[in-house]
Coordinates of C-alpha atoms in Angstrom, one line a residue:
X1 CA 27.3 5.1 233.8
X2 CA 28.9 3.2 236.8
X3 CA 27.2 4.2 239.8
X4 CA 28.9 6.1 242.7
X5 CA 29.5 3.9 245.9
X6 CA 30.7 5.9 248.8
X7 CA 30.6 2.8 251.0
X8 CA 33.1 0.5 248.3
X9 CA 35.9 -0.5 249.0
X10 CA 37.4 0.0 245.1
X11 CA 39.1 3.5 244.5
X12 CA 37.1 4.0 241.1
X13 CA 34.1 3.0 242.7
X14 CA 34.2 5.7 245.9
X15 CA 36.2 8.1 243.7
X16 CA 33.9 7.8 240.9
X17 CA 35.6 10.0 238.0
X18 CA 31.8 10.2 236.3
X19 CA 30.1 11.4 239.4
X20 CA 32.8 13.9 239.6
X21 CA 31.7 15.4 236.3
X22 CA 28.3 15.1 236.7
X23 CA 29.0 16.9 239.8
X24 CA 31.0 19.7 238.3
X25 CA 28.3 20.0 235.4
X26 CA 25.5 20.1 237.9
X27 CA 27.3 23.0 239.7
X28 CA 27.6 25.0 236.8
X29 CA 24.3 24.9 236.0
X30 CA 22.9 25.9 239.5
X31 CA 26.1 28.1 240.5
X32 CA 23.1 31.3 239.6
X33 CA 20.4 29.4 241.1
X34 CA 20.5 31.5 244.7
X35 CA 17.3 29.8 245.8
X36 CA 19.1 26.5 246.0
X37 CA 22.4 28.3 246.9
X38 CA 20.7 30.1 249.6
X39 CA 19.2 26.7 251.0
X40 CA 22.5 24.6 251.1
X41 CA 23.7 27.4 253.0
X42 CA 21.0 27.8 255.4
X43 CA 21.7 23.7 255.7
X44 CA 25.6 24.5 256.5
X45 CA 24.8 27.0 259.1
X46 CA 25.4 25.7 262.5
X47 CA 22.3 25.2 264.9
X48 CA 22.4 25.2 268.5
X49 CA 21.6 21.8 269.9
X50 CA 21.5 22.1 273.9
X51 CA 24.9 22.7 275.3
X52 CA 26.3 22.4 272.1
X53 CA 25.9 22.6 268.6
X54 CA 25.3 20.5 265.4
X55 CA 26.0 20.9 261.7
X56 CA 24.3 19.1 258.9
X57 CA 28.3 19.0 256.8
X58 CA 27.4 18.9 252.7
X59 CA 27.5 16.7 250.4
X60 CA 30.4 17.0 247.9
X61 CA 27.4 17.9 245.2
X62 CA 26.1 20.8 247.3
X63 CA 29.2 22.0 248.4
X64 CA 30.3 22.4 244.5
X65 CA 27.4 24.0 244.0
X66 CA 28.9 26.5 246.3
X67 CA 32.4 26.6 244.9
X68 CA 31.2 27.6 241.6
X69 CA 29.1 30.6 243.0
X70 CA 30.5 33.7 242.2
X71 CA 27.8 36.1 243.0
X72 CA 29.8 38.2 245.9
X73 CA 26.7 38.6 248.4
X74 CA 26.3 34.6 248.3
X75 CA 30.3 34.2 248.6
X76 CA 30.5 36.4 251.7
X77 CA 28.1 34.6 253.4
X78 CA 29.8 31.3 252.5
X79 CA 32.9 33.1 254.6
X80 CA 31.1 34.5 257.2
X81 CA 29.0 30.5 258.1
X82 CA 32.3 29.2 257.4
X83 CA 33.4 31.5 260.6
X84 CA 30.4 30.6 262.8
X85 CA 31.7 26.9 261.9
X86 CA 35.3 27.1 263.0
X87 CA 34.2 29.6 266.4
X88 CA 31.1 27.0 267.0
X89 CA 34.2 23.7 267.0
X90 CA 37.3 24.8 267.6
X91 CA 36.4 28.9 268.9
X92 CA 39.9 30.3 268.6
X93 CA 42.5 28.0 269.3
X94 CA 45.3 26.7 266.8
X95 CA 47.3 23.9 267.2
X96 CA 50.6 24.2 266.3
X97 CA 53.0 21.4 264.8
X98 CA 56.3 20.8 263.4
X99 CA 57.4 18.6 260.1
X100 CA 61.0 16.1 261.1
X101 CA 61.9 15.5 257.6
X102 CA 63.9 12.3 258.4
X103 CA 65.0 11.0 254.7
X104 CA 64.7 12.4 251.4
X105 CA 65.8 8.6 249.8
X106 CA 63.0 7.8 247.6
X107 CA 62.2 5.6 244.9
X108 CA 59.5 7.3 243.1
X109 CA 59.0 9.8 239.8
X110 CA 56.4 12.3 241.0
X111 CA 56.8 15.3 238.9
X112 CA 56.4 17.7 241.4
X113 CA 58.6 16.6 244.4
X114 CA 62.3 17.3 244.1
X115 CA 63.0 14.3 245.9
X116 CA 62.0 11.9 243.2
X117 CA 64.6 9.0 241.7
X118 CA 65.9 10.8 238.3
X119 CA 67.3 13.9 240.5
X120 CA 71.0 13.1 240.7
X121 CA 72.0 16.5 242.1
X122 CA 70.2 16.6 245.4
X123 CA 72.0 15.7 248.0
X124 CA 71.3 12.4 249.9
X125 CA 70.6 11.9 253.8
X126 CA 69.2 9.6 256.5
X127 CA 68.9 10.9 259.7
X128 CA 71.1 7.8 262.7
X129 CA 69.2 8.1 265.4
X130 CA 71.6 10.3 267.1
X131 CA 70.8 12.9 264.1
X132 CA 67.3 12.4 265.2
X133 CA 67.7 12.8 268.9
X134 CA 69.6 16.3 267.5
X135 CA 66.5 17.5 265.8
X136 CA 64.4 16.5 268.4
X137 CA 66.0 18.2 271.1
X138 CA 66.4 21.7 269.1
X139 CA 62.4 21.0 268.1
X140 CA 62.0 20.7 272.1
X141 CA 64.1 23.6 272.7
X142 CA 61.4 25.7 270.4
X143 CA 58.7 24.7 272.4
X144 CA 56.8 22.2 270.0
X145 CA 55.0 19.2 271.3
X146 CA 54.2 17.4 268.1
X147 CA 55.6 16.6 265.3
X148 CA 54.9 15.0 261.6
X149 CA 57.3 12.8 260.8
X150 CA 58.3 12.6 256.7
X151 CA 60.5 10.1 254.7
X152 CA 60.5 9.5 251.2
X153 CA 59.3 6.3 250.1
X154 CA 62.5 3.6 249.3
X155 CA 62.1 0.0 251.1
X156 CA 66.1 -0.2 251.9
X157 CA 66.7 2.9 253.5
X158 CA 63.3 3.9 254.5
X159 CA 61.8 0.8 255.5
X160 CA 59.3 0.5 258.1
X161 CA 61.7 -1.0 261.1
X162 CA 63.6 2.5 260.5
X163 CA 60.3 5.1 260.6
X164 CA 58.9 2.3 264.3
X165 CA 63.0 2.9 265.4
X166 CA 62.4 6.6 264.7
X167 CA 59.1 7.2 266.2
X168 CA 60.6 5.2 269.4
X169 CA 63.5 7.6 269.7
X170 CA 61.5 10.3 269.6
X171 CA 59.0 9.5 272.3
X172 CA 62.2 8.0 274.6
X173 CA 63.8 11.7 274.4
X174 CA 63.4 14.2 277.8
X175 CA 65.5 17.3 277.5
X176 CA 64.7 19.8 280.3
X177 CA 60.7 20.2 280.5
X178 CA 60.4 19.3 276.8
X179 CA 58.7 16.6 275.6
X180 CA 57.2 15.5 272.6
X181 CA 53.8 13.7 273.3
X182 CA 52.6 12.8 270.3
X183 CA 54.2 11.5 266.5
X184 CA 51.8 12.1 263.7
X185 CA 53.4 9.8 260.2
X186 CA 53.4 10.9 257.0
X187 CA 54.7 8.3 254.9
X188 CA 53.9 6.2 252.0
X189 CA 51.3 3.6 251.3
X190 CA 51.9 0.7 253.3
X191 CA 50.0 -3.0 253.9
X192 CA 47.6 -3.1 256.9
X193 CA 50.4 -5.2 259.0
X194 CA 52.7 -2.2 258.5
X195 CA 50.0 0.2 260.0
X196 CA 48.8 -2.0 262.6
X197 CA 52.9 -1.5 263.6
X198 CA 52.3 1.9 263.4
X199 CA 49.3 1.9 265.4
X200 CA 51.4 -0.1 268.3
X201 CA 54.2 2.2 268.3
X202 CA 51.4 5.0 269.5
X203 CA 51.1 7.5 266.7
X204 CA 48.8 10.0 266.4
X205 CA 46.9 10.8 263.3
X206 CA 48.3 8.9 259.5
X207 CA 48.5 11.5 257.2
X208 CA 48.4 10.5 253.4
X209 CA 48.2 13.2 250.8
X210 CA 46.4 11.8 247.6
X211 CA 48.3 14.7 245.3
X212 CA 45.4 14.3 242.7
X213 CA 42.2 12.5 242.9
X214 CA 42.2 12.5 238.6
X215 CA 43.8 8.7 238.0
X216 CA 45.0 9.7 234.7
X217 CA 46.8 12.8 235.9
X218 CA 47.6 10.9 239.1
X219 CA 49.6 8.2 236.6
X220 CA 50.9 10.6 234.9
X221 CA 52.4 12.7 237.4
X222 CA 53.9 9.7 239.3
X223 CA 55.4 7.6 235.8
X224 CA 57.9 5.1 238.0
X225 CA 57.8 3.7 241.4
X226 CA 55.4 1.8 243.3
X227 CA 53.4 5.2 244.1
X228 CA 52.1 5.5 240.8
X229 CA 49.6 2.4 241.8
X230 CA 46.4 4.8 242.0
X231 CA 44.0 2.4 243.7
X232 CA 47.0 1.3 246.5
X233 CA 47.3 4.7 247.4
X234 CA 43.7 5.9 247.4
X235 CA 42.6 2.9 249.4
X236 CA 45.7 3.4 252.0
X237 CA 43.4 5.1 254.4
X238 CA 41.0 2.2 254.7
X239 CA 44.1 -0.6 255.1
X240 CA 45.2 1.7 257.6
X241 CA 41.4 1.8 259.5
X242 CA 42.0 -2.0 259.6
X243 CA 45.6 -1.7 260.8
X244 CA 44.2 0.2 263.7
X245 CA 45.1 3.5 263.2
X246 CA 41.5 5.7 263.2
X247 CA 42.6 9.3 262.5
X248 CA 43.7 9.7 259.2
X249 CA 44.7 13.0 257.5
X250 CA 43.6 13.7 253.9
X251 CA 45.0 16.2 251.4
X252 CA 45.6 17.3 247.7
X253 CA 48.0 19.1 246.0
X254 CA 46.6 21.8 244.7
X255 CA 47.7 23.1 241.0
X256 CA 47.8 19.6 239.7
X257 CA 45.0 19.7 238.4
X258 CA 41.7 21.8 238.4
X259 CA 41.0 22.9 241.8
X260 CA 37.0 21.8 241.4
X261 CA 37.7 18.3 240.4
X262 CA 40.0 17.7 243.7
X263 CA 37.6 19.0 245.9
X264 CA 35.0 16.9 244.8
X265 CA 37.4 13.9 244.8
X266 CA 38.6 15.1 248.2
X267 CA 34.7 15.4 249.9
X268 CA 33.6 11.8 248.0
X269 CA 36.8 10.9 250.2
X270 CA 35.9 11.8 253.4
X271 CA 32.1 10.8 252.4
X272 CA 33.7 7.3 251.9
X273 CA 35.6 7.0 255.2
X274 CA 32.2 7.8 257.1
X275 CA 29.9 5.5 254.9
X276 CA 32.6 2.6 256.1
X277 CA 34.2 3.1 259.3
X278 CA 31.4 5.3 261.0
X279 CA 34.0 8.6 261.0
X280 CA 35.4 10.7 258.5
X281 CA 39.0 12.2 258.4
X282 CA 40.6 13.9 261.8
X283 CA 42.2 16.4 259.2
X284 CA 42.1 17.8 255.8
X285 CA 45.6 19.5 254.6
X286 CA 45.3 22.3 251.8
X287 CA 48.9 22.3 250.4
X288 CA 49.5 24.0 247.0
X289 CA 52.4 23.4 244.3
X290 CA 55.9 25.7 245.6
X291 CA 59.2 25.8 243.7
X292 CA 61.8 23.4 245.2
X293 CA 65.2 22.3 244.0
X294 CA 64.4 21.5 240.3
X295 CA 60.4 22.0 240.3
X296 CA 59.2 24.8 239.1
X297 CA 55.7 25.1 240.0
X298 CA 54.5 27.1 236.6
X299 CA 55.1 24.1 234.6
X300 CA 51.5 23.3 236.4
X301 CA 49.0 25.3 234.4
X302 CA 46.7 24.6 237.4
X303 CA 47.5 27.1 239.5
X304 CA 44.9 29.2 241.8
X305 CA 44.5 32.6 243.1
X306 CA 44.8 33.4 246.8
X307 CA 41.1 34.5 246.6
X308 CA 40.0 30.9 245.1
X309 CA 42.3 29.2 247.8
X310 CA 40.3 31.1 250.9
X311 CA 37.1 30.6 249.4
X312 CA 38.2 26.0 248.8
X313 CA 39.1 26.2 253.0
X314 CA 36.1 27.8 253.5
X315 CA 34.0 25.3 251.5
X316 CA 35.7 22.2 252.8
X317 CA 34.9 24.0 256.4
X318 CA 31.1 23.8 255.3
X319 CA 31.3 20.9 253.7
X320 CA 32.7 18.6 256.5
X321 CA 32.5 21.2 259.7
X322 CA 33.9 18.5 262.4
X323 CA 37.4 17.8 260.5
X324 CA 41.0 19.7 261.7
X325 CA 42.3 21.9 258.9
X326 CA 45.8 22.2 258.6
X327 CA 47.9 24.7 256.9
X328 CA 51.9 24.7 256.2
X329 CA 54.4 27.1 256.1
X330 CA 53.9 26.8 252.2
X331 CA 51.5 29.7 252.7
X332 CA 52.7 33.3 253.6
X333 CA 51.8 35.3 256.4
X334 CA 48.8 37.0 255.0
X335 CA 47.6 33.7 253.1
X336 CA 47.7 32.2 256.7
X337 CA 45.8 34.8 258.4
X338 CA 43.0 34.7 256.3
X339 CA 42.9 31.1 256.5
X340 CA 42.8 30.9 260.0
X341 CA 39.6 33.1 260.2
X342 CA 37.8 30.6 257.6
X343 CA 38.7 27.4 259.0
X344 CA 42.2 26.2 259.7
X345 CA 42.3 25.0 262.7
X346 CA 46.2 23.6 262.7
X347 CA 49.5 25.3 261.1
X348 CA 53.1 24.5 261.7
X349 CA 55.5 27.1 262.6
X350 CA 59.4 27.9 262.8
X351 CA 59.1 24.9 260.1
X352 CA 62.3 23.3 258.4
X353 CA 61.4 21.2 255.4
X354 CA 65.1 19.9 254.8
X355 CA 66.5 16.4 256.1
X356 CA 68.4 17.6 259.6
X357 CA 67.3 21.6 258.7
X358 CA 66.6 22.0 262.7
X359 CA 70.4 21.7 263.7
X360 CA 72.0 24.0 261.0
X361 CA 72.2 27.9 262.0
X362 CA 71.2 28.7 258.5
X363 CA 68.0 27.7 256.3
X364 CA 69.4 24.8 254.2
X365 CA 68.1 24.9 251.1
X366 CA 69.7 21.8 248.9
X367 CA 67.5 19.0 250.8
X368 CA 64.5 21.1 251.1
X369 CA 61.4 19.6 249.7
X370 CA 59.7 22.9 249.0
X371 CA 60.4 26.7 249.2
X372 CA 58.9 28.0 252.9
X373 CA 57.2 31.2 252.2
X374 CA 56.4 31.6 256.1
X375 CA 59.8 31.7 257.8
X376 CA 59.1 33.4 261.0
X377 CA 60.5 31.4 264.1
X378 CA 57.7 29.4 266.5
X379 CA 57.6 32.6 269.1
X380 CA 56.9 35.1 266.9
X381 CA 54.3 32.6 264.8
X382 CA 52.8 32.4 268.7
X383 CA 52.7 35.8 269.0
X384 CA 51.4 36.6 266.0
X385 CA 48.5 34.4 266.6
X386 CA 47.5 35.8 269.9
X387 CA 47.9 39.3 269.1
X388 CA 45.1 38.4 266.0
X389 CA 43.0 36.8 269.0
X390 CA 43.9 32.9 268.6
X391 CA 45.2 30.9 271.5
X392 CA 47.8 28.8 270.3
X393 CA 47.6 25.4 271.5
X394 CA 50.4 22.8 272.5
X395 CA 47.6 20.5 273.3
X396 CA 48.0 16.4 272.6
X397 CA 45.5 15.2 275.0
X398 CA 43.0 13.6 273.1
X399 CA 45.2 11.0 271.6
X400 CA 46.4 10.1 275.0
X401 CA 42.9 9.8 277.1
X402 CA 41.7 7.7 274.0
X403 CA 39.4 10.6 272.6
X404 CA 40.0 9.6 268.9
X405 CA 38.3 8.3 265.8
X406 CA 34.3 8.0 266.9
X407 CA 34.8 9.0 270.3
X408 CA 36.3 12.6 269.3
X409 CA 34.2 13.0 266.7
X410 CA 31.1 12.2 268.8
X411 CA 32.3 14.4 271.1
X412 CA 32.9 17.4 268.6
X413 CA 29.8 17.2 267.5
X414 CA 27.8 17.5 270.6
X415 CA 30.3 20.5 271.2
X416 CA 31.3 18.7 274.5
X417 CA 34.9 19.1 272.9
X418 CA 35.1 22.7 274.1
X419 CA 35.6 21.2 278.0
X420 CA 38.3 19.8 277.1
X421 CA 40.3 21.4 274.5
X422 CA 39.8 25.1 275.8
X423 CA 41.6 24.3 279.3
X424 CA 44.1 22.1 277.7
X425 CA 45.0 25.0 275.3
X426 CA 45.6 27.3 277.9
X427 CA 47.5 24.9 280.4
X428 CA 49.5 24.0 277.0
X429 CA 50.2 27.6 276.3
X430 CA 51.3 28.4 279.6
X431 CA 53.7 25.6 279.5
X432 CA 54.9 27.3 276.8
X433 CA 55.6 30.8 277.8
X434 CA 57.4 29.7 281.2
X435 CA 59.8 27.3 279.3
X436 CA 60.3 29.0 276.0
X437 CA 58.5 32.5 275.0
X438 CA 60.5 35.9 274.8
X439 CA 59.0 38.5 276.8
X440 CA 56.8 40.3 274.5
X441 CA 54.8 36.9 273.8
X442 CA 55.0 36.1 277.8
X443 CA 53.4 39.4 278.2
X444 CA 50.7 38.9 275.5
X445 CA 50.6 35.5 276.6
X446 CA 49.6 35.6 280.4
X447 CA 47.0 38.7 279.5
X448 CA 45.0 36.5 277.1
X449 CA 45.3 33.2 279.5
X450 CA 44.0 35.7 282.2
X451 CA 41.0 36.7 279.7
X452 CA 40.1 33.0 278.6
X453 CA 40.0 31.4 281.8
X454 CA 36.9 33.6 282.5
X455 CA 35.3 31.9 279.0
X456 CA 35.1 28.3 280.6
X457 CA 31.5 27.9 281.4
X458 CA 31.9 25.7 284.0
X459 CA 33.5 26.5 287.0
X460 CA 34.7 23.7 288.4
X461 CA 36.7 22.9 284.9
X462 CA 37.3 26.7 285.2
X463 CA 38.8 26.5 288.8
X464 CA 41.2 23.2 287.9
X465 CA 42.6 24.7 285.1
X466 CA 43.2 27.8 287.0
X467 CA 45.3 25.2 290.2
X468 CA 46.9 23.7 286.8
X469 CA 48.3 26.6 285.6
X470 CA 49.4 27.7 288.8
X471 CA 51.4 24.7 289.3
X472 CA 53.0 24.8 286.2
X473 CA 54.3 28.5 286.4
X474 CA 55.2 27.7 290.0
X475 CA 56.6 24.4 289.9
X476 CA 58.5 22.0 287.8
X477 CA 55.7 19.6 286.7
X478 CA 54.1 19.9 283.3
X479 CA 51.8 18.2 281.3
X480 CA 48.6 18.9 283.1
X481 CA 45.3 17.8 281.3
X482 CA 41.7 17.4 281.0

C-alpha cells in the first residue's frame, strides 16, 4: 500500500486513491460508534481562546467519520457546531461576488461543460475589451465590487496576454462611484511563470475547481485536451504558491462521482496545501452538476439530495473552520439559505453565466455554461440576506492591506479578523445602499447598520467606522477601510 503523503508534491501521492478507501471503509465501520463520533465533535467545537477563538479543523478521516453518521441526534449537532463555527469566524456577514464569463472558446472534452470542443452548435464569443468595459460598467452599476473572471481554456484565443489585458481593463474602469477593487481568476492550469503574471497583475484569490478528485473518473470525464492531464491540474495550486499567488480556491463538482470520495479527496487537498506552504485554501466552492445547453445532468448517476448537500457544507465547515465557503447561483433560494446558516460564507448574486449576459435585457441562454436556479437581481439577493439577519459585505480590504495567505489566516484564527471585517462590512454596505439599493433595502439596510455598529467591541474602531460611514452617505468619497 503506498503511503499517504500530505506534504508531496506528486498528485497520487497527497491524493492518495488507497487512503481514500481506507478512509471511507474506516468511516463505515465507526459511522455507529457515537463515543468516537461524539469526541471528534467535541474536538470540532470552537473554544474560546482570549479575545478570540480557536478550532482544532479535522482531519479528512474524522470528518468522514462524520459524513457517514446518520444517527439524527449526532447529525443535528454536526449542524448546530457547524453554526458556532461560521458565527465564531465570519458572525453574519456574506460577501457577495459576481462571475464575468469572458470566453466560452475552449479546447477541452469535459463531459459535463457545454463549452467543450465537439459542441458545434453553441455559439462562439470573446469579449474586445470594449465588450468588457460594457459588462464591467453594468456589473458597477449593480453595485458589485468583485468579480471572478472565467474563460475557457484554448491557447489562441484565450491565452494568458488576453485574461493580464482583461484583468487590466477591469481595474483601469471608474464609472460614477463604482469601482471594482479586486479580480479573483478562474481559469485553467497554467505554468508557474503564468501565475507569477497573474500574481503581478494584482489578483485576488486563484480559483481552480478539481471537478473530481477519482483520476480514473477525472480521465474519463475530460477524454481530449490538455485538461485531461490529472497530476497538471491537481498540482496547479502548488505552481501557483510558487508563482506568488497565496490564496487559492478549491472545489469539486459534485454528482461526478460519489459525494464521499470527493470530500475526502477535497480535505487531503487542503491538508496538503497546509503541510507545504504553511496555509490551507482561502475558499472551498460546493458546485453541483446543472443542465446546460447539451448536458443533461441525469446522465451523472451521482447525484445528491439537498439534505446530503447541507450536511457536506457543514462537514467541510468542521473539518477546515478558517476557509471562505462559497456558493453560486446554481443553488435555489431555499438551498442557499440553508447553506448560509451552516457555513457559506460567500455567494454571488444577480449572476449571468453567459459570455457578455450583463449587457443583454434578457437572460441569454445559448452561451450559458449552466442553468441559474437563483435569478433574483443583486438588491433583492441583499435584501433577502439582511432581512434573514446577514450583513452583506462589499468588503475587498484584506487583499489590499496585504492581509492574505498566512497573515489572514493567522489572523482568523486568533479571531482578530472580526476588527476588521465587521466595520469594513458595514462601511461596504453603506456604500452600497447610497449608490445603488431601492428603498425597501435602504430602509432595511440603515436599520441593521444602526444595530451592528453597537456589536463592535471596541470603541474606538466603533467610533471610526461610525465618522466613515458618515462621510460616505454625506459625501462623495468611498472606499473607506480598516
Amino acid at each position: 500500500m503506498a503511503v499517504y503523503n500530505p506534504a508531496s508534491l506528486i498528485a497520487d501521492e497527497f491524493i492518495n486513491d488507497e487512503e481514500i478507501l481506507e478512509s471511507l471503509k474506516y468511516a463505515d465501520e465507526h459511522k455507529d460508534d457515537f463515543e468516537l463520533i461524539d469526541s471528534i465533535l467535541e474536538k470540532a467545537r470552537p473554544k474560546k481562546k482570549g479575545a478570540g477563538c480557536s478550532c482544532a479543523g479535522l482531519s479528512h478521516r474524522e470528518a468522514s467519520v462524520l459524513l457517514a453518521c446518520t444517527d439524527p441526534e449526532r447529525v443535528k449537532k454536526m449542524f448546530s457546531i457547524a453554526e458556532e463555527i461560521k458565527q465564531a469566524f465570519y458572525g453574519n456577514r456574506i460577501v457577495l461576488f459576481a462571475p464575468l464569463y469572458l470566453s466560452n472558446y475552449c479546447v477541452n472534452g469535459c463531459l459535463y461543460c457545454p463549452y467543450h470542443a465537439k459542441n458545434k452548435h453553441i455559439p462562439r464569443k470573446k469579449l474586445t475589451q470594449e465588450e468588457i468595459k460594457a459588462e464591467v460598467i453594468a456589473l458597477q452599476d449593480m453595485g458589485h465590487k468583485r468579480l471572478a473572471i472565467e474563460a475557457g481554456e484554448d491557447p489562441v484565443n484565450n491565452p494568458i496576454e488576453y485574461i493580464l489585458e482583461s484583468i487590466k481593463t477591469i481595474y483601469g474602469i471608474q464609472h460614477k462611484n463604482g469601482a471594482i477593487r479586486r479580480v479573483n481568476v478562474n481559469i485553467a492550469a497554467t505554468t508557474v511563470e503564468n501565475y507569477r503574471k497573474l500574481h503581478e497583475a494584482g489578483i485576488g484569490t486563484y480559483i481552480l475547481f478539481q471537478e473530481t478528485y477519482k483520476r480514473k473518473g477525472y480521465e474519463a470525464l475530460h477524454p481530449t485536451g490538455p485538461k485531461h492531464d490529472y497530476a497538471y491540474h491537481t498540482e496547479a495550486m502548488d505552481r501557483a504558491m510558487e508563482g506568488g499567488i497565496d490564496d487559492v480556491g478549491l472545489g469539486v463538482l459534485f454528482g461526478l462521482e460519489g459525494y464521499r470520495y470527493e470530500f475526502a479527496g477535497l480535505l487531503m487537498h487542503a491538508e496538503h496545501l497546509e503541510a507545504v506552504h504553511g496555509v490551507g485554501p482561502h475558499t472551498i466552492s460546493v458546485p453541483r452538476v446543472k443542465h446546460a445547453d447539451d448536458i443533461n445532468p441525469d446522465v451523472f448517476d451521482n447525484s445528491i439530495p439537498d439534505e446530503t448537500f447541507e450536511k457536506i457544507i457543514a462537514c467541510i465547515r468542521l473539518a477546515v473552520p478558517y476557509t471562505g465557503m462559497i456558493i453560486s447561483t446554481r443553488e435555489s433560494e431555499k438551498v442557499r439559505k440553508n447553506a448560509l446558516r451552516l457555513g457559506i460564507s460567500q455567494i454571488s448574486g444577480g449572476s449571468r453565466t453567459s459570455v457578455g449576459g450583463y449587457t443583454q435585457a434578457e437572460r441569454p441562454h445559448d452561451t450559458e455554461q449552466f442553468d441559474v436556479s437563483d435569478q433574483r437581481s443583486l438588491d433583492e439577493v441583499v435584501c433577502w440576506l439582511m432581512e434573514n439577519e446577514h450583513i452583506p459585505s462589499f468588503c475587498t480590504a484584506c487583499y489590499r492591506e496585504g492581509r492574505t495567505g498566512d497573515r489572514f489566516m493567522s489572523l482568523c484564527k486568533s479571531g482578530q479578523i472580526l476588527n476588521c471585517c465587521h466595520p469594513n462590512a458595514l462601511m461596504t454596505l453603506t456604500e452600497y445602499l447610497t449608490d445603488y439599493a431601492g428603498e425597501k433595502t435602504k430602509k432595511i439596510g440603515f436599520e441593521m447598520i444602526e444595530k451592528e455598529l453597537k456589536n463592535i467591541p471596541k470603541e474606538k474602531v466603533r467610533q471610526l467606522a461610525l465618522e466613515n460611514i458618515q462621510a460616505i452617505k454625506n459625501s462623495g468619497r468611498r472606499d473607506f477601510r480598516f
